[in-house]
């Protein structure tokens, strides 16, 4: 509750006044002039009123079912003829803009013109409730919002068709999921709150009283306003050097040039390619790899795991085109990817309709790998090309999330991915892999062995060192082993963006462990693992965090990175992050984070800016 209170306090006391300094006024209805209120009255009658549906609660009308995350008004009215008091619920329509903007001529506050001026939709509705309840006396109105549990049980072993079973469950989640949170306006009286809790079957410990605006997520709208001075400098995603477009000269007109992407398979055969999004373009690398595979007459087979992808996915469209080009296409679509179930079901149906072999993975396990296998006929030889990544095949999130991807035609990696896809699509019991670390089969054991090796080196007077970058560190066994490694003298740097259950810097337990979190314009999503190995470092990257679910209950793939130039790049990334003095937050032994600040006279070293400069220099 303290975090929620701090969140709203920060908006009301810090951000809202700062927005006003830049001409952006999100006001309360009571702050408006007569002319502005008259405009909103007319706006309500013509654009809002026809959309609203008040729902009364009485013996003839049971308490309404409310959808997840919906914003509502609890309204009390009195019948003046008999004095009976009634309760009604008015849903604030999600189909309408959350903030109602004034026309330009009315964007005036205290005599000053504003860039933007408006009020929340729910306040406009509240001020016009008499239109919804004519003849009744309004007693009060109070905003509230519910959150339903997003988890739903699917007994995979008992389901005849997993797609149909999940489709049925996600339809229930919006209206039937367990209510795990109730947010209410601070002015809501206790007896009304008690009635809501009773109807929603919840306890007071799940109630959050909000002093201010409910559902701050809608504030994303203000990011669209034309205020470049408040935004990050635009970043143009770079094409990796070896994948940059080439120029063709028109044979008939020597002054005419056309630009096209190089043959990506030729580029991969020369050397492994490491891609770092969003600094380097997803479209010109991973998407181009799959697109060229779909259209290349030499490609025989494409196999891919899809955990999350965009709603208008060019990747899926390329797979459909590949199937139409009579290639064998296999797509493992993870139907249990939370909040993307409906999107994945839709894509699964479209892929099946196009002739793609669609499978849903292994019963009891989520498939979280980010892998593609392309099989190509090259003369008398069959060659396998792979992409192994840390992020989803999603062009939209690739512009916001930092992720790594490896493009390679190493025979061992191609053979490992072949075995992995046979494990996912058939009845293969493959348990040994040449290079890949695969969960839940080999990943945990291999990571533990690598940590034990650093402990042995440190114990014999050699250097023991580990650097691990991931989203979350939760698994108890891994944390205990890291504590033991620290006690053995291993120096450990952890770069954890999200949840970290380990406590660094505790004397006798973890004094050799340091934890930082890097927060900035991009969301840190890549996973990198470094082990010193007595001066012969080993580097790994892949889809798995050190969480029990990733190590034991999901199919994950982590690959070694061995090419010298790629190893150098990974080390540069880690060095930049560990030296950050602006975006990095240090965790102390109590689990409290403190943001780093440059010392007096010291230049800022923010990870994301430093990496943008790093990749710009590489391209040049």
Coordinates of C-alpha atoms in Angstrom, one line a residue:
X1 CA 0.0 0.0 0.0
X2 CA 2.9 2.3 0.7
X3 CA 4.2 2.0 -2.8
X4 CA 0.8 2.7 -4.3
X5 CA 0.5 5.8 -2.1
X6 CA 4.0 7.0 -3.1
X7 CA 3.1 6.5 -6.8
X8 CA 0.0 8.7 -6.6
X9 CA 1.8 11.2 -4.4
X10 CA 4.6 11.5 -7.0
X11 CA 2.1 12.2 -9.7
X12 CA 0.0 14.7 -7.8
X13 CA 2.8 16.6 -6.1
X14 CA 5.6 16.4 -8.6
X15 CA 4.6 15.4 -12.1
X16 CA 1.3 17.3 -12.4
X17 CA 2.8 20.7 -11.4
X18 CA 5.8 20.0 -13.8
X19 CA 3.4 19.3 -16.7
X20 CA 1.6 22.6 -16.0
X21 CA 5.0 24.4 -16.3
X22 CA 5.0 23.1 -19.9
X23 CA 1.4 24.1 -20.6
X24 CA -0.3 20.8 -19.9
X25 CA -3.2 21.0 -17.5
X26 CA -5.1 18.0 -16.4
X27 CA -7.8 19.6 -14.3
X28 CA -10.7 18.6 -12.1
X29 CA -14.1 19.5 -13.3
X30 CA -14.5 22.0 -10.4
X31 CA -11.5 24.0 -11.7
X32 CA -13.2 24.8 -15.0
X33 CA -14.9 28.1 -16.1
X34 CA -18.6 28.3 -17.0
X35 CA -17.7 28.2 -20.7
X36 CA -15.6 25.1 -20.3
X37 CA -18.3 23.4 -18.3
X38 CA -20.9 24.3 -20.9
X39 CA -18.7 22.7 -23.6
X40 CA -18.4 19.5 -21.6
X41 CA -22.2 19.4 -21.0
X42 CA -22.8 19.5 -24.7
X43 CA -19.9 17.0 -25.3
X44 CA -21.5 14.6 -22.7
X45 CA -24.9 14.7 -24.3
X46 CA -23.7 14.1 -27.8
X47 CA -20.6 11.8 -27.4
X48 CA -20.8 10.1 -24.0
X49 CA -24.4 9.7 -22.9
X50 CA -25.4 7.4 -25.8
X51 CA -22.6 5.0 -24.8
X52 CA -23.5 4.7 -21.1
X53 CA -25.5 1.9 -19.5
X54 CA -26.4 2.4 -15.8
X55 CA -27.0 -0.9 -14.0
X56 CA -29.2 -0.9 -10.9
X57 CA -28.8 -3.3 -8.1
X58 CA -32.1 -4.5 -6.4
X59 CA -34.0 -7.8 -6.0
X60 CA -34.8 -7.8 -9.7
X61 CA -31.3 -6.8 -10.8
X62 CA -28.4 -8.8 -9.2
X63 CA -25.0 -7.3 -8.7
X64 CA -23.5 -6.8 -12.1
X65 CA -20.5 -8.9 -13.4
X66 CA -17.6 -6.5 -13.8
X67 CA -14.7 -7.0 -16.2
X68 CA -11.1 -7.0 -15.2
X69 CA -9.4 -3.5 -14.9
X70 CA -12.7 -1.7 -15.7
X71 CA -13.2 1.7 -14.2
X72 CA -16.6 2.3 -12.6
X73 CA -18.7 4.7 -10.7
X74 CA -20.6 3.5 -7.7
X75 CA -23.8 5.7 -7.6
X76 CA -26.3 6.1 -4.8
X77 CA -29.7 7.5 -5.6
X78 CA -32.9 8.0 -3.6
X79 CA -36.5 7.7 -4.9
X80 CA -38.1 11.0 -3.7
X81 CA -41.6 9.3 -3.6
X82 CA -40.8 6.7 -1.0
X83 CA -37.3 7.6 0.2
X84 CA -35.8 4.3 -0.8
X85 CA -32.1 4.4 -1.4
X86 CA -30.6 2.4 -4.3
X87 CA -27.2 1.5 -5.6
X88 CA -26.2 1.6 -9.3
X89 CA -23.0 1.0 -11.2
X90 CA -22.0 3.0 -14.2
X91 CA -19.0 1.7 -16.2
X92 CA -16.7 4.3 -17.6
X93 CA -16.4 3.1 -21.2
X94 CA -13.0 2.0 -22.3
X95 CA -14.0 2.8 -25.9
X96 CA -13.9 6.5 -25.2
X97 CA -10.8 8.7 -24.5
X98 CA -9.9 8.7 -20.8
X99 CA -9.1 12.4 -20.9
X100 CA -11.5 14.9 -22.6
X101 CA -9.6 17.7 -24.3
X102 CA -10.9 21.2 -24.6
X103 CA -11.0 22.8 -28.1
X104 CA -8.2 25.3 -28.8
X105 CA -10.3 28.4 -28.0
X106 CA -11.1 27.0 -24.5
X107 CA -7.6 25.9 -23.5
X108 CA -7.3 28.8 -21.1
X109 CA -6.4 28.5 -17.4
X110 CA -6.2 31.6 -15.2
X111 CA -6.0 33.8 -18.3
X112 CA -3.1 31.8 -19.8
X113 CA -3.3 29.8 -23.0
X114 CA -2.4 26.1 -22.7
X115 CA -0.8 23.6 -25.0
X116 CA -3.3 21.0 -23.7
X117 CA -6.2 21.3 -21.2
X118 CA -8.7 18.6 -20.2
X119 CA -10.4 16.6 -17.5
X120 CA -10.8 12.9 -16.7
X121 CA -13.8 11.2 -18.5
X122 CA -15.2 9.8 -15.2
X123 CA -15.6 13.3 -13.8
X124 CA -17.5 14.4 -16.9
X125 CA -19.8 11.4 -16.4
X126 CA -20.2 12.1 -12.7
X127 CA -21.2 15.7 -13.2
X128 CA -24.0 14.6 -15.6
X129 CA -25.4 11.6 -13.7
X130 CA -28.8 13.3 -13.4
X131 CA -29.2 12.6 -17.2
X132 CA -28.9 8.9 -16.4
X133 CA -31.3 8.9 -13.4
X134 CA -34.0 11.4 -14.2
X135 CA -36.5 11.8 -11.3
X136 CA -34.1 10.4 -8.7
X137 CA -32.1 12.3 -6.2
X138 CA -28.4 11.8 -6.4
X139 CA -26.8 11.0 -3.0
X140 CA -23.2 10.4 -4.0
X141 CA -20.8 8.8 -6.6
X142 CA -17.4 7.3 -6.1
X143 CA -14.9 5.8 -8.5
X144 CA -13.6 2.2 -8.1
X145 CA -11.7 -0.3 -10.1
X146 CA -11.2 -4.1 -9.8
X147 CA -8.3 -6.3 -10.8
X148 CA -8.9 -10.0 -11.4
X149 CA -6.3 -12.7 -11.1
X150 CA -4.9 -13.4 -14.5
X151 CA -4.0 -17.1 -13.7
X152 CA -6.4 -19.7 -14.8
X153 CA -6.2 -23.5 -14.5
X154 CA -5.9 -25.7 -17.6
X155 CA -5.6 -29.4 -17.0
X156 CA -3.5 -30.1 -20.0
X157 CA -3.5 -33.9 -19.4
X158 CA -7.3 -34.0 -19.5
X159 CA -7.9 -31.5 -22.4
X160 CA -8.9 -33.1 -25.7
X161 CA -7.8 -30.0 -27.5
X162 CA -5.5 -27.5 -25.7
X163 CA -6.4 -24.6 -28.0
X164 CA -10.1 -25.0 -27.3
X165 CA -9.5 -25.5 -23.6
X166 CA -7.5 -22.3 -23.3
X167 CA -9.8 -20.4 -25.5
X168 CA -12.7 -21.2 -23.1
X169 CA -10.7 -20.2 -20.0
X170 CA -9.5 -16.8 -21.3
X171 CA -13.1 -16.0 -22.1
X172 CA -13.9 -16.5 -18.4
X173 CA -10.9 -14.6 -17.1
X174 CA -12.2 -11.2 -18.0
X175 CA -15.4 -11.6 -16.0
X176 CA -14.9 -14.5 -13.7
X177 CA -11.3 -14.4 -12.4
X178 CA -10.8 -14.0 -8.7
X179 CA -10.8 -10.3 -7.6
X180 CA -7.4 -9.8 -6.1
X181 CA -7.5 -6.0 -5.8
X182 CA -10.2 -3.3 -5.3
X183 CA -9.1 0.4 -5.8
X184 CA -11.6 2.9 -4.4
X185 CA -11.8 6.7 -4.3
X186 CA -10.8 8.0 -0.9
X187 CA -14.2 9.6 -0.4
X188 CA -16.1 6.4 -0.6
X189 CA -18.1 5.9 2.7
X190 CA -17.4 2.7 4.7
X191 CA -20.9 1.2 4.4
X192 CA -20.6 1.4 0.6
X193 CA -17.2 -0.1 0.6
X194 CA -18.4 -2.9 2.9
X195 CA -21.2 -3.6 0.3
X196 CA -18.7 -3.8 -2.5
X197 CA -16.4 -6.1 -0.6
X198 CA -19.3 -8.4 0.3
X199 CA -20.5 -8.6 -3.3
X200 CA -16.9 -9.1 -4.7
X201 CA -16.2 -11.7 -1.9
X202 CA -13.0 -10.0 -0.8
X203 CA -11.2 -8.9 2.4
X204 CA -10.1 -5.4 3.4
X205 CA -6.5 -6.3 3.0
X206 CA -7.0 -6.3 -0.7
X207 CA -8.6 -2.8 -0.8
X208 CA -6.5 0.2 -1.9
X209 CA -7.8 3.6 -1.1
X210 CA -6.6 6.1 -3.6
X211 CA -6.4 9.9 -3.1
X212 CA -6.3 11.1 -6.7
X213 CA -6.7 9.6 -10.1
X214 CA -7.4 5.9 -10.5
X215 CA -5.7 3.9 -13.2
X216 CA -2.5 5.9 -13.8
X217 CA -1.7 3.6 -16.7
X218 CA -3.8 5.9 -18.9
X219 CA -1.2 8.7 -18.4
X220 CA 0.7 7.1 -21.3
X221 CA -1.5 9.4 -23.4
X222 CA 0.6 12.4 -22.4
X223 CA 3.6 10.9 -24.0
X224 CA 2.0 11.6 -27.4
X225 CA 1.9 15.4 -26.9
X226 CA 4.3 17.6 -28.9
X227 CA 6.9 18.3 -26.2
X228 CA 10.2 17.1 -27.7
X229 CA 12.2 18.9 -24.9
X230 CA 10.7 16.4 -22.4
X231 CA 11.4 13.3 -24.5
X232 CA 14.4 11.2 -25.2
X233 CA 16.3 12.1 -28.4
X234 CA 15.0 9.9 -31.2
X235 CA 17.0 6.8 -31.9
X236 CA 17.3 5.3 -35.4
X237 CA 17.9 1.6 -35.2
X238 CA 21.1 0.6 -37.0
X239 CA 21.6 -2.1 -39.5
X240 CA 24.5 -4.4 -38.5
X241 CA 27.5 -3.8 -40.6
X242 CA 27.5 -7.2 -42.3
X243 CA 23.8 -7.0 -43.1
X244 CA 23.9 -3.4 -44.6
X245 CA 22.1 -3.0 -47.9
X246 CA 24.2 -3.3 -51.1
X247 CA 23.9 -1.3 -54.3
X248 CA 23.2 -2.8 -57.7
X249 CA 24.0 -0.9 -60.8
X250 CA 21.4 -1.1 -63.5
X251 CA 23.0 -2.7 -66.6
X252 CA 21.3 -0.4 -69.1
X253 CA 21.6 2.8 -67.2
X254 CA 24.9 3.0 -65.4
X255 CA 23.7 6.0 -63.3
X256 CA 20.8 4.1 -61.8
X257 CA 21.3 2.2 -58.6
X258 CA 19.0 0.0 -56.5
X259 CA 19.4 -0.9 -52.9
X260 CA 18.6 -4.4 -51.5
X261 CA 19.6 -6.5 -48.5
X262 CA 22.5 -8.9 -48.9
X263 CA 22.0 -12.6 -48.9
X264 CA 21.8 -13.2 -45.2
X265 CA 22.9 -16.9 -45.6
X266 CA 26.1 -15.8 -47.3
X267 CA 26.8 -13.4 -44.4
X268 CA 26.2 -16.0 -41.8
X269 CA 28.5 -18.6 -43.5
X270 CA 31.3 -16.1 -43.2
X271 CA 31.0 -15.7 -39.4
X272 CA 28.5 -15.9 -36.6
X273 CA 26.6 -12.6 -36.2
X274 CA 25.5 -11.2 -32.9
X275 CA 22.6 -8.7 -32.9
X276 CA 21.8 -6.3 -30.1
X277 CA 18.3 -4.8 -30.2
X278 CA 17.1 -2.1 -30.1
X279 CA 20.5 -0.6 -31.0
X280 CA 20.6 -2.8 -34.1
X281 CA 17.6 -3.3 -36.2
X282 CA 15.3 -6.3 -35.7
X283 CA 13.8 -5.8 -39.1
X284 CA 17.1 -5.8 -40.9
X285 CA 18.4 -8.9 -39.1
X286 CA 16.0 -11.4 -37.4
X287 CA 13.0 -10.5 -39.5
X288 CA 15.1 -10.4 -42.7
X289 CA 16.5 -13.9 -41.8
X290 CA 13.0 -15.4 -41.6
X291 CA 11.7 -13.4 -44.6
X292 CA 14.6 -14.5 -46.9
X293 CA 14.1 -18.0 -45.7
X294 CA 10.4 -17.9 -46.7
X295 CA 11.3 -16.7 -50.2
X296 CA 14.6 -18.6 -50.9
X297 CA 14.0 -21.5 -53.3
X298 CA 16.9 -23.4 -51.6
X299 CA 15.3 -23.4 -48.2
X300 CA 13.5 -26.6 -47.4
X301 CA 12.3 -26.2 -43.8
X302 CA 11.7 -23.5 -41.3
X303 CA 11.1 -24.3 -37.6
X304 CA 10.3 -21.6 -35.0
X305 CA 9.1 -21.1 -31.5
X306 CA 6.6 -18.3 -31.0
X307 CA 6.1 -17.2 -27.4
X308 CA 4.9 -13.6 -28.0
X309 CA 4.6 -11.7 -31.2
X310 CA 2.9 -8.5 -32.4
X311 CA -0.7 -8.4 -33.6
X312 CA 0.3 -7.7 -37.2
X313 CA 3.4 -9.9 -37.1
X314 CA 5.5 -9.8 -40.3
X315 CA 7.2 -12.9 -38.9
X316 CA 3.9 -14.9 -39.0
X317 CA 3.1 -13.5 -42.4
X318 CA 6.5 -14.7 -43.7
X319 CA 5.8 -18.2 -42.3
X320 CA 2.5 -18.3 -44.0
X321 CA 4.1 -17.3 -47.3
X322 CA 6.8 -20.0 -46.8
X323 CA 4.1 -22.6 -46.4
X324 CA 2.4 -21.3 -49.6
X325 CA 5.8 -21.7 -51.3
X326 CA 5.6 -25.4 -50.4
X327 CA 8.3 -25.4 -47.7
X328 CA 7.9 -27.5 -44.6
X329 CA 7.1 -25.0 -41.9
X330 CA 6.7 -25.9 -38.2
X331 CA 5.6 -23.3 -35.6
X332 CA 5.5 -24.1 -31.9
X333 CA 3.0 -21.6 -30.6
X334 CA 2.9 -21.2 -26.9
X335 CA -0.8 -20.9 -26.0
X336 CA -0.1 -20.3 -22.3
X337 CA 1.9 -17.0 -22.7
X338 CA 0.1 -14.9 -20.2
X339 CA -2.0 -12.1 -21.7
X340 CA -1.0 -13.2 -25.2
X341 CA -3.2 -16.3 -25.2
X342 CA -5.9 -14.8 -27.4
X343 CA -3.4 -13.3 -29.9
X344 CA -1.5 -16.6 -30.1
X345 CA -4.7 -18.6 -30.6
X346 CA -5.6 -16.3 -33.5
X347 CA -2.1 -16.8 -35.1
X348 CA -2.2 -20.5 -34.5
X349 CA -5.5 -20.8 -36.5
X350 CA -4.2 -18.7 -39.3
X351 CA -1.0 -20.7 -39.6
X352 CA -2.9 -24.0 -39.6
X353 CA -5.2 -22.7 -42.3
X354 CA -2.1 -21.9 -44.4
X355 CA -0.7 -25.4 -44.1
X356 CA 1.9 -24.7 -41.3
X357 CA 2.4 -27.6 -38.9
X358 CA 1.4 -26.0 -35.6
X359 CA 2.1 -27.6 -32.3
X360 CA 1.6 -26.4 -28.7
X361 CA 4.7 -27.9 -27.0
X362 CA 4.9 -30.4 -24.2
X363 CA 2.2 -31.1 -21.6
X364 CA 3.1 -29.5 -18.3
X365 CA 5.8 -27.2 -19.7
X366 CA 5.8 -23.7 -21.2
X367 CA 8.0 -23.3 -24.3
X368 CA 9.9 -20.1 -23.7
X369 CA 12.8 -20.6 -26.1
X370 CA 13.5 -18.0 -28.8
X371 CA 14.8 -20.2 -31.5
X372 CA 14.6 -20.6 -35.3
X373 CA 16.0 -23.4 -37.4
X374 CA 16.3 -23.0 -41.2
X375 CA 17.4 -26.0 -43.3
X376 CA 18.8 -25.1 -46.7
X377 CA 19.9 -27.2 -49.8
X378 CA 23.3 -25.9 -51.0
X379 CA 24.4 -28.0 -53.9
X380 CA 24.9 -31.5 -52.7
X381 CA 25.0 -30.4 -49.1
X382 CA 22.3 -29.7 -46.5
X383 CA 23.2 -26.8 -44.2
X384 CA 21.3 -25.7 -41.0
X385 CA 21.1 -22.0 -40.0
X386 CA 20.0 -21.0 -36.6
X387 CA 18.8 -17.9 -34.6
X388 CA 19.0 -18.2 -30.8
X389 CA 17.8 -15.2 -28.9
X390 CA 16.9 -13.7 -25.6
X391 CA 13.7 -11.9 -26.8
X392 CA 10.5 -12.6 -28.5
X393 CA 9.9 -12.5 -32.3
X394 CA 8.1 -9.2 -31.9
X395 CA 9.1 -6.2 -34.0
X396 CA 7.3 -3.8 -31.7
X397 CA 8.9 -4.8 -28.4
X398 CA 12.3 -5.0 -30.2
X399 CA 12.3 -1.2 -30.3
X400 CA 11.8 -1.0 -26.5
X401 CA 13.4 -4.1 -25.0
X402 CA 17.1 -4.8 -25.0
X403 CA 17.7 -8.3 -26.4
X404 CA 20.5 -10.3 -28.0
X405 CA 20.3 -12.8 -30.9
X406 CA 22.9 -15.1 -32.4
X407 CA 22.8 -16.0 -36.1
X408 CA 25.0 -19.0 -36.9
X409 CA 25.4 -22.1 -39.1
X410 CA 27.6 -24.0 -36.7
X411 CA 26.9 -27.7 -37.2
X412 CA 26.7 -28.5 -33.5
X413 CA 24.1 -25.7 -32.9
X414 CA 22.1 -26.8 -35.9
X415 CA 22.1 -30.4 -34.8
X416 CA 21.1 -29.3 -31.2
X417 CA 18.2 -27.3 -32.5
X418 CA 17.1 -30.2 -34.6
X419 CA 17.1 -32.4 -31.5
X420 CA 15.3 -29.7 -29.5
X421 CA 12.5 -29.3 -32.1
X422 CA 12.1 -33.1 -32.2
X423 CA 11.8 -33.0 -28.4
X424 CA 9.1 -30.3 -28.7
X425 CA 7.1 -31.7 -31.6
X426 CA 7.4 -35.5 -31.2
X427 CA 8.1 -38.1 -28.6
X428 CA 11.9 -37.6 -28.6
X429 CA 13.5 -38.3 -25.2
X430 CA 16.7 -36.5 -26.1
X431 CA 18.5 -35.5 -22.9
X432 CA 22.1 -34.7 -24.1
X433 CA 23.0 -31.7 -26.3
X434 CA 26.3 -30.8 -27.9
X435 CA 26.5 -27.1 -27.0
X436 CA 23.0 -25.8 -26.1
X437 CA 22.0 -25.7 -22.4
X438 CA 18.4 -26.7 -22.4
X439 CA 15.9 -26.5 -19.6
X440 CA 14.5 -28.5 -17.9
X441 CA 17.0 -31.0 -19.0
X442 CA 20.6 -29.7 -18.7
X443 CA 20.5 -26.0 -18.0
X444 CA 20.4 -26.1 -14.2
X445 CA 23.1 -28.8 -13.9
X446 CA 25.4 -27.0 -16.3
X447 CA 25.1 -23.6 -14.6
X448 CA 25.7 -25.2 -11.2
X449 CA 28.8 -26.9 -12.6
X450 CA 30.1 -23.6 -14.0
X451 CA 29.7 -21.9 -10.6
X452 CA 31.4 -24.9 -8.8
X453 CA 34.3 -24.5 -11.2
X454 CA 34.8 -20.9 -10.2
X455 CA 34.6 -21.9 -6.6
X456 CA 37.3 -24.5 -7.1
X457 CA 39.6 -22.0 -8.9
X458 CA 39.1 -19.5 -6.1
X459 CA 39.8 -22.1 -3.5
X460 CA 43.1 -23.0 -5.2
X461 CA 44.4 -19.4 -5.3
X462 CA 43.3 -18.7 -8.8
X463 CA 40.8 -16.0 -9.9
X464 CA 37.1 -16.9 -9.5
X465 CA 34.7 -14.5 -11.1
X466 CA 31.1 -14.6 -12.3
X467 CA 29.0 -11.9 -14.1
X468 CA 25.3 -12.7 -14.6
X469 CA 22.8 -10.4 -16.3
X470 CA 19.1 -11.4 -16.2
X471 CA 15.6 -10.2 -15.5
X472 CA 15.1 -11.9 -12.2
X473 CA 17.0 -14.0 -9.7
X474 CA 14.5 -16.0 -7.6
X475 CA 15.6 -19.7 -7.5
X476 CA 16.6 -20.7 -3.9
X477 CA 19.1 -23.3 -5.0
X478 CA 21.0 -20.9 -7.3
X479 CA 21.0 -18.2 -4.6
X480 CA 22.4 -20.6 -2.0
X481 CA 25.1 -21.7 -4.4
X482 CA 26.0 -18.0 -5.1
X483 CA 26.3 -17.4 -1.4
X484 CA 28.6 -20.4 -1.2
X485 CA 30.7 -19.1 -4.1
X486 CA 31.0 -15.8 -2.4
X487 CA 32.3 -17.5 0.8
X488 CA 34.8 -19.4 -1.4
X489 CA 36.2 -16.1 -2.6
X490 CA 34.5 -15.8 -6.0
X491 CA 33.8 -12.2 -7.1
X492 CA 30.2 -12.0 -8.4
X493 CA 28.6 -9.1 -10.2
X494 CA 24.8 -9.5 -10.8
X495 CA 22.9 -7.2 -13.1
X496 CA 19.2 -7.8 -12.3
X497 CA 16.6 -5.6 -13.8
X498 CA 13.6 -7.0 -11.8
X499 CA 13.1 -9.2 -8.8
X500 CA 16.3 -10.2 -6.9
X501 CA 15.8 -12.4 -3.8
X502 CA 19.6 -12.5 -3.1
X503 CA 21.0 -10.0 -0.6
X504 CA 24.6 -8.8 -1.4
X505 CA 27.2 -7.5 1.0
X506 CA 26.4 -9.5 4.1
X507 CA 29.6 -10.2 6.0
X508 CA 30.4 -13.9 6.1
X509 CA 27.7 -14.7 3.5
X510 CA 27.7 -12.5 0.4
X511 CA 30.4 -9.8 0.9
X512 CA 31.9 -10.7 -2.5
X513 CA 28.5 -10.2 -4.3
X514 CA 27.4 -6.9 -5.9
X515 CA 23.9 -6.3 -7.4
X516 CA 22.9 -3.5 -9.6
X517 CA 19.7 -2.8 -11.6
X518 CA 19.8 -0.7 -14.7
X519 CA 16.6 1.3 -15.5
X520 CA 16.3 3.7 -18.4
X521 CA 14.6 4.4 -21.7
X522 CA 14.8 0.7 -22.7
X523 CA 13.7 -2.3 -20.7
X524 CA 16.6 -4.6 -20.0
X525 CA 15.6 -8.0 -21.1
X526 CA 18.7 -9.8 -22.4
X527 CA 20.4 -12.6 -20.4
X528 CA 24.2 -12.9 -20.4
X529 CA 26.3 -15.2 -18.3
X530 CA 30.1 -14.9 -17.9
X531 CA 32.5 -17.3 -16.1
X532 CA 36.2 -16.4 -15.8
X533 CA 37.4 -20.0 -16.2
X534 CA 41.0 -19.3 -15.0
X535 CA 41.6 -16.7 -17.7
X536 CA 39.8 -18.5 -20.5
X537 CA 36.3 -16.9 -20.2
X538 CA 33.1 -18.6 -21.3
X539 CA 30.1 -16.6 -22.3
X540 CA 26.5 -17.7 -22.7
X541 CA 23.2 -16.0 -23.7
X542 CA 19.7 -17.2 -24.0
X543 CA 16.1 -17.1 -22.8
X544 CA 16.3 -18.2 -19.2
X545 CA 16.5 -16.3 -16.0
X546 CA 17.6 -18.0 -12.8
X547 CA 14.0 -18.6 -11.6
X548 CA 12.6 -22.0 -10.6
X549 CA 10.0 -21.7 -13.4
X550 CA 12.7 -21.1 -16.0
X551 CA 15.1 -23.8 -14.8
X552 CA 12.5 -26.5 -14.0
X553 CA 9.1 -25.8 -15.6
X554 CA 9.9 -24.2 -19.0
X555 CA 11.7 -25.2 -22.1
X556 CA 14.6 -22.8 -22.4
X557 CA 17.7 -22.6 -24.6
X558 CA 21.0 -20.9 -23.7
X559 CA 23.8 -20.9 -26.1
X560 CA 27.6 -20.4 -25.7
X561 CA 29.1 -17.5 -27.6
X562 CA 32.5 -18.3 -28.8
X563 CA 33.6 -16.2 -31.8
X564 CA 36.3 -13.8 -30.5
X565 CA 34.7 -10.6 -31.8
X566 CA 31.3 -11.5 -30.4
X567 CA 32.9 -12.4 -27.0
X568 CA 34.6 -9.0 -27.1
X569 CA 31.2 -7.3 -27.8
X570 CA 29.5 -9.1 -24.9
X571 CA 32.3 -8.1 -22.5
X572 CA 32.0 -4.5 -23.7
X573 CA 28.2 -4.6 -22.9
X574 CA 28.8 -5.9 -19.4
X575 CA 31.6 -3.4 -18.8
X576 CA 29.5 -0.5 -19.8
X577 CA 26.7 -1.6 -17.5
X578 CA 28.9 -2.2 -14.5
X579 CA 30.5 1.2 -15.0
X580 CA 27.1 3.0 -15.3
X581 CA 26.9 6.1 -12.9
X582 CA 23.5 7.4 -14.0
X583 CA 21.0 4.6 -14.7
X584 CA 22.4 2.0 -12.4
X585 CA 20.9 1.4 -8.9
X586 CA 23.0 -0.4 -6.2
X587 CA 21.3 -2.9 -3.9
X588 CA 22.4 -2.9 -0.3
X589 CA 22.3 -5.8 2.2
X590 CA 18.7 -4.8 3.2
X591 CA 17.4 -5.0 -0.4
X592 CA 17.2 -1.2 -0.7
X593 CA 18.3 0.3 -4.0
X594 CA 20.2 3.6 -4.3
X595 CA 20.6 5.3 -7.6
X596 CA 24.2 6.1 -8.7
X597 CA 25.1 9.7 -9.4
X598 CA 28.2 11.0 -11.2
X599 CA 30.8 12.4 -8.8
X600 CA 31.6 16.1 -9.1
X601 CA 33.3 16.8 -12.4
X602 CA 32.7 13.2 -13.6
X603 CA 31.0 12.6 -16.9
X604 CA 27.7 10.8 -17.0
X605 CA 27.9 7.2 -18.1
X606 CA 24.3 6.1 -18.7
X607 CA 24.2 2.5 -20.2
X608 CA 21.7 3.2 -22.9
X609 CA 23.3 6.4 -24.2
X610 CA 26.8 4.8 -24.0
X611 CA 25.6 1.8 -26.0
X612 CA 23.9 4.0 -28.6
X613 CA 27.3 5.7 -29.1
X614 CA 29.1 2.3 -29.1
X615 CA 27.0 0.9 -31.9
X616 CA 27.1 4.1 -33.9
X617 CA 30.9 4.0 -33.9
X618 CA 30.9 0.3 -34.9
X619 CA 28.7 1.0 -37.9
X620 CA 30.9 3.9 -39.0

